Coordinates of C-alpha atoms and ligand atoms in Angstrom, one line a residue:
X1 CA 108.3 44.6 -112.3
X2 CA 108.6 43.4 -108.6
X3 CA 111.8 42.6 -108.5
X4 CA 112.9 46.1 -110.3
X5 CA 110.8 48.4 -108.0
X6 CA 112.3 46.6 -105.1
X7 CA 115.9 47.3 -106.1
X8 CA 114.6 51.3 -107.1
X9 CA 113.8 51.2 -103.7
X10 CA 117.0 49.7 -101.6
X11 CA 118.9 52.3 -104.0
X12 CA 116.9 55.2 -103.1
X13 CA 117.0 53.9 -99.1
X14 CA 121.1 53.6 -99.9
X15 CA 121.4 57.1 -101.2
X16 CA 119.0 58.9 -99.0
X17 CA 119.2 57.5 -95.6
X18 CA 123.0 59.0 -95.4
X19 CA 121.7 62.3 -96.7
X20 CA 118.9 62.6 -94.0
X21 CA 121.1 61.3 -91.4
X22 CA 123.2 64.1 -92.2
X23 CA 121.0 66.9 -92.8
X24 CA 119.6 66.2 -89.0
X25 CA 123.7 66.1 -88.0
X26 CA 123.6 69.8 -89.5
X27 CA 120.7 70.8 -87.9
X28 CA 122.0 69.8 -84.5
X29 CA 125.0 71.2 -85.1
X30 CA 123.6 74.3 -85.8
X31 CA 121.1 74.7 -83.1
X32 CA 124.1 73.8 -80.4
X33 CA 126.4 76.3 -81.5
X34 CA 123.8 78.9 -82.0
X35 CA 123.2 78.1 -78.1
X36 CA 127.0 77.8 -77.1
X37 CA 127.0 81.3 -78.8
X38 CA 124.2 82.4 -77.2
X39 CA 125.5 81.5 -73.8
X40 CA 128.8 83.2 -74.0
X41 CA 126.9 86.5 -75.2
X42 CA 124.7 86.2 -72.1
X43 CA 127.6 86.0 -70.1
X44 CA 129.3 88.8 -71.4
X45 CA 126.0 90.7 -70.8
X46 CA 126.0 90.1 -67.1
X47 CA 130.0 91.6 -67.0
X48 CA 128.8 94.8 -64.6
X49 CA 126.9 97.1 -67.6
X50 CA 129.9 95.8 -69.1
X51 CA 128.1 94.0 -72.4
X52 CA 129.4 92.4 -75.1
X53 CA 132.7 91.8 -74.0
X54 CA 133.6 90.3 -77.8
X55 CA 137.3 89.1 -78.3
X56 CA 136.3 89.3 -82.0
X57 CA 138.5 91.5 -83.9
X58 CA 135.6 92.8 -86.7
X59 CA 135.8 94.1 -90.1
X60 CA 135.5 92.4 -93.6
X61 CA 137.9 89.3 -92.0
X62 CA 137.0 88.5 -88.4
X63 CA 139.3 86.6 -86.9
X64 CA 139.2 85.7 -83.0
X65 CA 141.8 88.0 -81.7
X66 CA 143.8 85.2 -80.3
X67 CA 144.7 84.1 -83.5
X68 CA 145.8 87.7 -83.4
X69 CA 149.0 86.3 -81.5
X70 CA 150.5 83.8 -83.9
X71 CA 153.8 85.6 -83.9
X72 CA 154.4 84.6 -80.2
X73 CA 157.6 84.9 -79.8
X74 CA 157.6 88.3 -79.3
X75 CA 157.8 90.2 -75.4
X76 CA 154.8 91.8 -75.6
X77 CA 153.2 89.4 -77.4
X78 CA 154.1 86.4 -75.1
X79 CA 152.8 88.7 -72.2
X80 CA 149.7 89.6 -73.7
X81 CA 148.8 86.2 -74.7
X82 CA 148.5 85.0 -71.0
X83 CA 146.3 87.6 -70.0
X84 CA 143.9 87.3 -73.5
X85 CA 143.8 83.5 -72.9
X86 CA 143.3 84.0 -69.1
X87 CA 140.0 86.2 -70.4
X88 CA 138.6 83.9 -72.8
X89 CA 135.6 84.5 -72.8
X90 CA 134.8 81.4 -74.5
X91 CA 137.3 79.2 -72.8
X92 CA 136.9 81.1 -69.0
X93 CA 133.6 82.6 -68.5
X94 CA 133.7 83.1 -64.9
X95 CA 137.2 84.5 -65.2
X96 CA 135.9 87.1 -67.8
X97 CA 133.3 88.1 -65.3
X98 CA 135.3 88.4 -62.5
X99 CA 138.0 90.5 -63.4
X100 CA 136.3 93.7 -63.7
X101 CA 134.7 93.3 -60.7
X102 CA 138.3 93.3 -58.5
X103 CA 141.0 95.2 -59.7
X104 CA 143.4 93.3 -57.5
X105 CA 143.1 90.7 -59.1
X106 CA 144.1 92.0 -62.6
X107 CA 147.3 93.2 -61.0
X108 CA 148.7 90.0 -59.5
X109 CA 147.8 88.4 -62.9
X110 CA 149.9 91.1 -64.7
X111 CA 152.7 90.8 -62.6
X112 CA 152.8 87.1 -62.4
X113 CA 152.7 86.7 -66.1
X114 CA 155.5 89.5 -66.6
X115 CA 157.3 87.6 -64.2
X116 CA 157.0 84.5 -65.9
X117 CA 158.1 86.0 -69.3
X118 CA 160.8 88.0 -67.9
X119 CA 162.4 84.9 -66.5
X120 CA 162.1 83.1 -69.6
X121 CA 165.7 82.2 -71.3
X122 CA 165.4 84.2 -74.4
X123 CA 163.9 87.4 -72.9
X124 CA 167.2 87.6 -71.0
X125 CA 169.3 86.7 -74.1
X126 CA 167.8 89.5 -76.2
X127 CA 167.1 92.1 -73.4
X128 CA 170.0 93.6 -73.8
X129 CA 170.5 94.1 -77.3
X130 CA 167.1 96.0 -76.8
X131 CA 167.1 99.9 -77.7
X132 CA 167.5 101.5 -74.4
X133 CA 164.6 103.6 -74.4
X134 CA 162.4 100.0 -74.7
X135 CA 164.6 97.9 -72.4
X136 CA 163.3 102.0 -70.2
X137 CA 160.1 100.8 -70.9
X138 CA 160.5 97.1 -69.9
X139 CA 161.2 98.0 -66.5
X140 CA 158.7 100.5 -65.6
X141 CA 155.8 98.9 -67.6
X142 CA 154.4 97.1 -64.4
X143 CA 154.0 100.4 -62.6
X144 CA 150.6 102.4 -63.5
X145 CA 150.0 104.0 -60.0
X146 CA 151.6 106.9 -59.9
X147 CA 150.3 110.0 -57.9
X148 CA 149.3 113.1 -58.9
X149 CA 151.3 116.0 -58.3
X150 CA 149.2 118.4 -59.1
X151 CA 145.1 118.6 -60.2
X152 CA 142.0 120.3 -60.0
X153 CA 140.0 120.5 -57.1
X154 CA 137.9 117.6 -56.9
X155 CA 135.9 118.7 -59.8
X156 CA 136.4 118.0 -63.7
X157 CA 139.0 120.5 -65.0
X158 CA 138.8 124.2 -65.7
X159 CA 135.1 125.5 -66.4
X160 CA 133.0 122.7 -63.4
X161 CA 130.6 126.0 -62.4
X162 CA 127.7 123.4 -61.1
X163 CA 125.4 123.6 -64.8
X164 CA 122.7 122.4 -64.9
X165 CA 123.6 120.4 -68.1
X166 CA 126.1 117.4 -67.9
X167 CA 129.1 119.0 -69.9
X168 CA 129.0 118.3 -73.3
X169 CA 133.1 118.1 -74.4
X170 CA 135.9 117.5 -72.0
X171 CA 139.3 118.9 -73.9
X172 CA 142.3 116.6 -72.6
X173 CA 145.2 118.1 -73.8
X174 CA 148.7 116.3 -73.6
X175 CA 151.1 119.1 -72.4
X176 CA 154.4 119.1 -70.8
X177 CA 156.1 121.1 -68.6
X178 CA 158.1 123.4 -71.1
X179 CA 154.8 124.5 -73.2
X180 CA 153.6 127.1 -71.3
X181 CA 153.2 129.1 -74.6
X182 CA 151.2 126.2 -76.2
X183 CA 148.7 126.2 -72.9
X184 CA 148.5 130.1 -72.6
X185 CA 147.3 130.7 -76.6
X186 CA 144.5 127.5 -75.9
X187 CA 142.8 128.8 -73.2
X188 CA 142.6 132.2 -74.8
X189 CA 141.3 129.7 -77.9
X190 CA 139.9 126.8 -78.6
X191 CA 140.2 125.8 -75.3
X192 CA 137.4 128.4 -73.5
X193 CA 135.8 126.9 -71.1
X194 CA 132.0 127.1 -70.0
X195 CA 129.3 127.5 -72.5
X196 CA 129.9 127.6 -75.7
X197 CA 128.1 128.5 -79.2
X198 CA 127.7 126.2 -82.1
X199 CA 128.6 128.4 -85.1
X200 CA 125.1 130.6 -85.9
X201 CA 124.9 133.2 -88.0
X202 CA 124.3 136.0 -85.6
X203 CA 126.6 134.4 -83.0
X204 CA 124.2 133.6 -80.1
X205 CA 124.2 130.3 -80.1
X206 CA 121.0 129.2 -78.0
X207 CA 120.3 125.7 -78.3
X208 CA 123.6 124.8 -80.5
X209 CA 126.2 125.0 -77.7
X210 CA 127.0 123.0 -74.8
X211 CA 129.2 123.2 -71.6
X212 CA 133.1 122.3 -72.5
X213 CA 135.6 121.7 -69.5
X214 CA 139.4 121.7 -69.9
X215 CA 142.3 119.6 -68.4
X216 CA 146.1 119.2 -69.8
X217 CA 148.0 116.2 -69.0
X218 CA 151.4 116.3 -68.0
X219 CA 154.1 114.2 -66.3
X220 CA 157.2 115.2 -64.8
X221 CA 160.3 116.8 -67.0
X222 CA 163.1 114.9 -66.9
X223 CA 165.5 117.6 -65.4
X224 CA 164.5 119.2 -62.3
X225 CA 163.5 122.5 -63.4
X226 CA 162.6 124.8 -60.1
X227 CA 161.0 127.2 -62.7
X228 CA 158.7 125.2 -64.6
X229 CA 157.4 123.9 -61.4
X230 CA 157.0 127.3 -60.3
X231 CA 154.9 128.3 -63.0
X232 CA 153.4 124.5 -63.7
X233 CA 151.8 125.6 -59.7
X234 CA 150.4 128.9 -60.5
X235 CA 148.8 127.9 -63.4
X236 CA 147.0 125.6 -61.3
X237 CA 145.9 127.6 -58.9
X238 CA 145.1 130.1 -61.5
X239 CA 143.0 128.0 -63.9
X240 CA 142.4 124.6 -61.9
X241 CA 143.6 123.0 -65.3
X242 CA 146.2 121.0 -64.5
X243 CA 146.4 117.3 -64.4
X244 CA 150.6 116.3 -63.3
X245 CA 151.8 112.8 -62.4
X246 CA 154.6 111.9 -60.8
X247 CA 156.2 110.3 -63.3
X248 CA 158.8 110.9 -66.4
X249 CA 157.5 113.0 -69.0
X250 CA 158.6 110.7 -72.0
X251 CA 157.9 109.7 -75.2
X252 CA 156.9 106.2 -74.6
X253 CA 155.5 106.7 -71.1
X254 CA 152.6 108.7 -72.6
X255 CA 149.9 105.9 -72.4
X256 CA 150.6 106.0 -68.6
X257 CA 148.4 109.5 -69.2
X258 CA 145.9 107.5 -70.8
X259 CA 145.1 104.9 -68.3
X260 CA 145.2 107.4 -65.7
X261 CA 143.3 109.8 -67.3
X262 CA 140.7 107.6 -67.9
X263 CA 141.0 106.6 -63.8
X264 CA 140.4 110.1 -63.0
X265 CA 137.6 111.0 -65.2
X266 CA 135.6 108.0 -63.8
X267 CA 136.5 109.3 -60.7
X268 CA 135.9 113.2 -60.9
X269 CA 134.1 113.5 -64.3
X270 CA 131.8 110.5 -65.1
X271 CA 128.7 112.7 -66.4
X272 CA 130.6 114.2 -69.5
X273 CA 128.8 113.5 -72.6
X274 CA 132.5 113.6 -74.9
X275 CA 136.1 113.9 -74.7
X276 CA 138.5 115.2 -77.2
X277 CA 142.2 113.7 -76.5
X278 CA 144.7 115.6 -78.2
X279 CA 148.2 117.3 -78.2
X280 CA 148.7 120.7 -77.5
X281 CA 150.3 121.7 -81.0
X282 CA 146.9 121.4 -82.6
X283 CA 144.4 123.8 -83.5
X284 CA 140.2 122.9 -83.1
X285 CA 137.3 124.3 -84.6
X286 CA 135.6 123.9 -81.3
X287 CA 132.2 125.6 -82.5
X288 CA 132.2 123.1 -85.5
X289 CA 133.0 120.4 -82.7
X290 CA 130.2 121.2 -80.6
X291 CA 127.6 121.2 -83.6
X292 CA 129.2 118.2 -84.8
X293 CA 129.0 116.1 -81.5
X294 CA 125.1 118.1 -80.9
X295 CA 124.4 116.0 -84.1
X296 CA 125.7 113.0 -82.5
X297 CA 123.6 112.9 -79.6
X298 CA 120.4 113.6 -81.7
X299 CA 120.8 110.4 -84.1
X300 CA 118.1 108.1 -83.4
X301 CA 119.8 105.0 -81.5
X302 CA 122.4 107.8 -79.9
X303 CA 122.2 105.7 -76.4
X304 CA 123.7 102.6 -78.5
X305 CA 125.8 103.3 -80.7
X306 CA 127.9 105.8 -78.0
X307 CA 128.8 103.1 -76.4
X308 CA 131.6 102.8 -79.1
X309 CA 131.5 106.1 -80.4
X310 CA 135.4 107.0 -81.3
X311 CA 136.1 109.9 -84.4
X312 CA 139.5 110.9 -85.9
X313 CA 141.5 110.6 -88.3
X314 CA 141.5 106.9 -88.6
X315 CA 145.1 104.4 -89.8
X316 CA 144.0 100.7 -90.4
X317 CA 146.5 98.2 -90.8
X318 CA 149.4 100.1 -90.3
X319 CA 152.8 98.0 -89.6
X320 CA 155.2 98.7 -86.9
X321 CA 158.6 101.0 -88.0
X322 CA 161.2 98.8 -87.8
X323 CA 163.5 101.6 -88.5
X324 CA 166.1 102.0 -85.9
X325 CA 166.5 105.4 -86.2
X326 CA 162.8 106.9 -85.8
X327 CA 160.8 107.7 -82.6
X328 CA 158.3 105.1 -83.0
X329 CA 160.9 102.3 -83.9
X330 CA 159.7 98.8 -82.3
X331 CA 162.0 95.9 -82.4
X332 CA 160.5 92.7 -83.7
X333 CA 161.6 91.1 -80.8
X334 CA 159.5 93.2 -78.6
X335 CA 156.2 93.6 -80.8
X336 CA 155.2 91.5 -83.7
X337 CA 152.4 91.6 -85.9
X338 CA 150.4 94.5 -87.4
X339 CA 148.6 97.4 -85.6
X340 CA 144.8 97.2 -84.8
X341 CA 143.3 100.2 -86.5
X342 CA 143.6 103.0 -84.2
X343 CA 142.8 107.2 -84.4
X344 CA 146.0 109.1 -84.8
X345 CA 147.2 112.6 -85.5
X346 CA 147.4 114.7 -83.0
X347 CA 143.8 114.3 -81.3
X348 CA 140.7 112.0 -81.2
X349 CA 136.9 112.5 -79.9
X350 CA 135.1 109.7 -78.1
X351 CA 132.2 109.4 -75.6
X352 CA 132.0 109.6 -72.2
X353 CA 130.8 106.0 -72.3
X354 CA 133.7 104.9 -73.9
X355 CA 136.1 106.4 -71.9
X356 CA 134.8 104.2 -69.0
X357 CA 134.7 101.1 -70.7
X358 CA 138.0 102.2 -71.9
X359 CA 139.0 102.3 -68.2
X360 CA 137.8 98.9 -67.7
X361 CA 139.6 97.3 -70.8
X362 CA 142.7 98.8 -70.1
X363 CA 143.3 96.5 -66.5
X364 CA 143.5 93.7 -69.0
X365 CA 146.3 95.0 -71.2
X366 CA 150.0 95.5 -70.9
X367 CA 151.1 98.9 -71.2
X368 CA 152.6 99.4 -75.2
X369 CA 154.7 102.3 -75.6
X370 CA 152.9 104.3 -78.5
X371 CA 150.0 105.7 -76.6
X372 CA 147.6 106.0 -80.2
X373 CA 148.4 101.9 -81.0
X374 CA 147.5 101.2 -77.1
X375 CA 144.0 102.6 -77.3
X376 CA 143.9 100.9 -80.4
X377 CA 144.3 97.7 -78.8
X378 CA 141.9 98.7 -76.3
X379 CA 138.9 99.4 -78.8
X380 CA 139.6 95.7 -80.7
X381 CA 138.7 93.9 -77.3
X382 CA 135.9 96.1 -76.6
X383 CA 134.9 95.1 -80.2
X384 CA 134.4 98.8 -81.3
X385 CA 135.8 101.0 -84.2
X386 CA 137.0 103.9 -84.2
X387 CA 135.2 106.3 -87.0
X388 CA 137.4 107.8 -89.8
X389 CA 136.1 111.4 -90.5
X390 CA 138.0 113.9 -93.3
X391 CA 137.8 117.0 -90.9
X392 CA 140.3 115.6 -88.7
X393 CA 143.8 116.8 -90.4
X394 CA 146.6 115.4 -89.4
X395 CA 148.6 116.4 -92.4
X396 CA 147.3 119.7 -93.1
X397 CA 145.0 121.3 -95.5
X398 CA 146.1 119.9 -99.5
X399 CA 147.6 122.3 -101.5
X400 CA 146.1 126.2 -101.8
X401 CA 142.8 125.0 -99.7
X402 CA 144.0 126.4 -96.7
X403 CA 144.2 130.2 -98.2
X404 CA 140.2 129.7 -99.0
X405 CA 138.1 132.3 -97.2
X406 CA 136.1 129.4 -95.0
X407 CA 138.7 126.7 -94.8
X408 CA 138.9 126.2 -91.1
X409 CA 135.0 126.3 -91.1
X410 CA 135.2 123.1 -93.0
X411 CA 137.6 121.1 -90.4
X412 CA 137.2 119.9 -86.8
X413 CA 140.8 119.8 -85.9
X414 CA 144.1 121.0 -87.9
X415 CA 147.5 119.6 -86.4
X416 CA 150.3 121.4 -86.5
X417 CA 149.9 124.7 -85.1
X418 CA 152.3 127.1 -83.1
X419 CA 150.8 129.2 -80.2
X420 CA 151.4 132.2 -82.1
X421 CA 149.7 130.9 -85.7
X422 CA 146.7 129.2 -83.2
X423 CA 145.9 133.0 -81.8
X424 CA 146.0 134.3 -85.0
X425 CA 143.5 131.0 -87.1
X426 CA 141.1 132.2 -83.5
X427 CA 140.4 135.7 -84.6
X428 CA 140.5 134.4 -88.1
X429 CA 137.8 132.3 -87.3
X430 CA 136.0 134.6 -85.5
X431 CA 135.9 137.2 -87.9
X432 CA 134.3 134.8 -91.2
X433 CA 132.0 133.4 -88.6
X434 CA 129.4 135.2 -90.3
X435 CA 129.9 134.5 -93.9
X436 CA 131.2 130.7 -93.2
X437 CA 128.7 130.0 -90.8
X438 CA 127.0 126.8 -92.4
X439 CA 129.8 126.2 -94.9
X440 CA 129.6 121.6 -93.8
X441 CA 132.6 120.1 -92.9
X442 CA 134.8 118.3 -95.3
X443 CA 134.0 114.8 -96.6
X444 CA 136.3 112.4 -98.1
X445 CA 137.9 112.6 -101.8
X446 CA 137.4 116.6 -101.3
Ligands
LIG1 C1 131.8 79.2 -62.9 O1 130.9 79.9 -62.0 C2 129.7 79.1 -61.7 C3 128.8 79.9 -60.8 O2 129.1 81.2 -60.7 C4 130.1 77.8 -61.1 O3 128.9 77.0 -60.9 C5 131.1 77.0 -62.0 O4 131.5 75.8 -61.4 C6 132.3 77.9 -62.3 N1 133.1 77.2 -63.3 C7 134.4 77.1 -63.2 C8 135.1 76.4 -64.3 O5 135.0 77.5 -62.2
LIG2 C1 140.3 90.4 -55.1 O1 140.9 89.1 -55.4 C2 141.9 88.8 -54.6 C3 142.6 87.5 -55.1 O2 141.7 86.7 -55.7 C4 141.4 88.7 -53.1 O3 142.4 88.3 -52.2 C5 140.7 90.0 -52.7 O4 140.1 89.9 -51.5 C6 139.7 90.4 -53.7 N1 139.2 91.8 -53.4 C7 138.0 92.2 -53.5 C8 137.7 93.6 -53.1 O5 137.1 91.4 -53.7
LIG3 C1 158.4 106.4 -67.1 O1 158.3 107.0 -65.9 C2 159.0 106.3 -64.8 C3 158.7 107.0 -63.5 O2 159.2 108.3 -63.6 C4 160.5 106.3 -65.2 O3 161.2 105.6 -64.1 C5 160.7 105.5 -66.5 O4 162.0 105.6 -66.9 C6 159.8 106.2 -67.6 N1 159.8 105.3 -68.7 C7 160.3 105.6 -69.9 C8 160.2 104.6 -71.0 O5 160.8 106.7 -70.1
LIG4 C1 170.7 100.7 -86.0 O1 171.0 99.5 -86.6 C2 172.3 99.5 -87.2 C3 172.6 98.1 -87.9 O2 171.4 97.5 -88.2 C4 173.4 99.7 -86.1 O3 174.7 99.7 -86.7 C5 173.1 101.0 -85.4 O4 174.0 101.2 -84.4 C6 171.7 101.1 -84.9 N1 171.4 102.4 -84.4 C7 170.9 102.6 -83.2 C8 170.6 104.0 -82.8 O5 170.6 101.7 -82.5

């Protein structure tokens, strides 16, 4: 029996001995990298208010967004990449830290990567096969300081009467020079600033409404044009409204108005609740929109989760045209890759919150031409998604919806709309107030 018992028990001391050995291997392991994580949150947390500074990109397949830049080859890609693996949270710490705290610092980082890649042997082969309006881009895509030409007072846009209340919707509207029109019908529109309503049924709207200021945001026209300045100068003096920069009013320069709109709302309009970012061929239920974001700040947890709190009509996964012959064409030489989800169509809501950390992000990402994909890129580092909701149309109401009696009740924001057709949907609106008064908004699959 001896002998047998004996061998029972080298077996059991063979097999087991590895397994505990290992299980205690696991365990370690599991405790250390619950602490390395641990430690890199912590240090994010100390970032200046600036939290969580993730470089996770989430949804149902996280990948470190690093791995985001496999196709490295590309220009902006290959810039990029320096500054994300300069910020590395993980890898750098202290660098991650540091460069919120001094701007200057982001700057000579920029340039000197740009300077590196821009030097390179095959950015100068392929430079000049680029489209023109990119190799346009190249050029000019170190330069973010431009002046303004023109802007309100020292105060935050059309409609700063001192209130009491912190204003609850700032309307940023991309204009240029040449849609006078398009300004004209929105202040007489959606755009009314000071207090206003939520939709009630008699139409005093005493706890429903809030504060809304108005700014557009313009660059300069390409062609010298005496009277568009003329009148671009009046209409500032007349309605404090306007927000110019000195530089050229194109296409792909309009993330410029991003980053420094975001500069100069930290500056002159910090205490805004939200702001709606949008073009100026759009019309906005802005009753709805002020119900809609009222509900927002009520949701228990409101302090948390507007940190991140972004609405629109919402693209995921959406690949770069490669089309030479559209607007948003982009070379696979210059971008490669797909594009982080971002809020499209004509005009997105997000907090006041946001905006700044928005401001902060942007220092440590080159410029990309399509202003929607930019912010985009913007939201992935801060680790926040932007929020897909159905009343946001981009591509208009589906087929006879639009001739229903409370159709524009049910939407936040309809794009396209002429100045004449956005006077018009106002009275419109007006006028069913009554009967469409708590008709909800739409919801997807409608
Ligand atoms: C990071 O900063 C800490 C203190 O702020 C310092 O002790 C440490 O040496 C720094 N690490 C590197 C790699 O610079
Ligand atoms: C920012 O960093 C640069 C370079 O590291 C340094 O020369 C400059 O003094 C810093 N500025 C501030 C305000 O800390
Ligand atoms: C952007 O604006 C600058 C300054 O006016 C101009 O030089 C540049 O050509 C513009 N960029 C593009 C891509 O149009
Ligand atoms: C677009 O690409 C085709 C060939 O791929 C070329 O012939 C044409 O000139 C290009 N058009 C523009 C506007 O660059």
């Amino acid at each position: 029996m001896a002998p047998c018992y004996c061998r029972l028990r080298r077996v059991l001391i063979c097999v087991c001995t590895p397994c505990i050995s290992l299980a205690l291997l696991f365990v370690y392991i599991t405790v250390m990298l619950c602490m390395a994580m641990n430690g890199t949150t912590t240090s994010g947390t100390a970032v200046q208010g600036l939290d969580a500074v993730h470089f996770v990109a989430s949804g149902n397949n996280p990948k470190t967004f690093w791995a985001l830049h496999q196709h490295g080859d590309a220009f902006w890609n290959r810039l990029q990449r320096t500054l994300d693996n300069h910020f590395n949270p993980i890898l750098r710490p202290n660098n991650t830290k540091r460069g919120f705290e001094n701007g200057t610092f982001n700057e000579s980082l920029l340039a000197q990567g740009f300077s590196e890649v821009i030097n390179l042997d095959s950015t100068r082969r392929n430079f000049d096969q680029l489209p023109q309006q990119i190799q346009e881009f190249i050029s000019h895509m170190q330069r973010r300081d431009y002046p303004a030409l023109l802007q309100p007072d020292g105060v935050c846009g059309a409609g700063t009467k001192e209130t009491k209340e912190a204003p609850l919707l700032l309307l940023a509207i991309k204009s240029t020079g040449q849609n006078f029109l398009n300004r004209l019908a929105i202040r007489r529109t959606w755009g009314q600033a000071g207090w206003v309503a939520g939709p009630k049924r008699n139409g005093n709207g005493g706890e429903g409404g809030g504060y809304v200021r108005r700014v557009f945001l313009l660059g300069k026209e390409s062609t010298e044009d005496r009277g568009v300045n003329a009148l671009l100068q009046m209409e500032s003096k007349q309605y404090g409204d306007i927000l110019q920069w000195d530089f050229k009013d194109t296409f792909f320069n309009l993330t410029l108005k991003d980053v420094l709109f975001w500069s100069w709302f930290k500056r002159s309009c910090s205490r805004t609740r939200f702001v709606f970012k949008g073009d100026d061929d759009v019309f906005v239920n802005t009753p709805k929109m002020i119900s809609y974001l009222r509900d927002q700040l009520k949701k228990p947890q409101a302090h948390k989760t507007l940190r991140d709190f972004m609405v629109g009509d919402v693209i995921a996964a959406a690949v770069p045209i490669r089309f030479n012959e559209s607007k948003y064409f982009m070379p696979d030489s210059f971008y490669k890759g797909f594009y982080p989800m971002y809020a499209g169509g004509g005009g997105v809501v997000y907090s006041g919150l946001l905006a700044k950390r928005l401001h902060d992000m942007s220092k440590r990402l080159n410029l990309f031409p399509i202003d929607d994909v930019y912010v985009g890129m913007c939201m992935v580092r801060l680790n926040a998604q932007p929020v897909h909701h159905p009343a946001f149309l981009t591509f208009d109401f589906p087929n006879k919806e639009e001739e229903e009696l409370c159709s524009y009740h049910t939407i936040l924001l309809v794009h396209k709309r002429s100045p004449d057709e956005v006077v018009k949907l106002w009275v419109h609106v007006k006028k069913t107030q009554a009967q469409c008064w708590d008709v909800p908004l739409r919801e997807a699959n409608k």
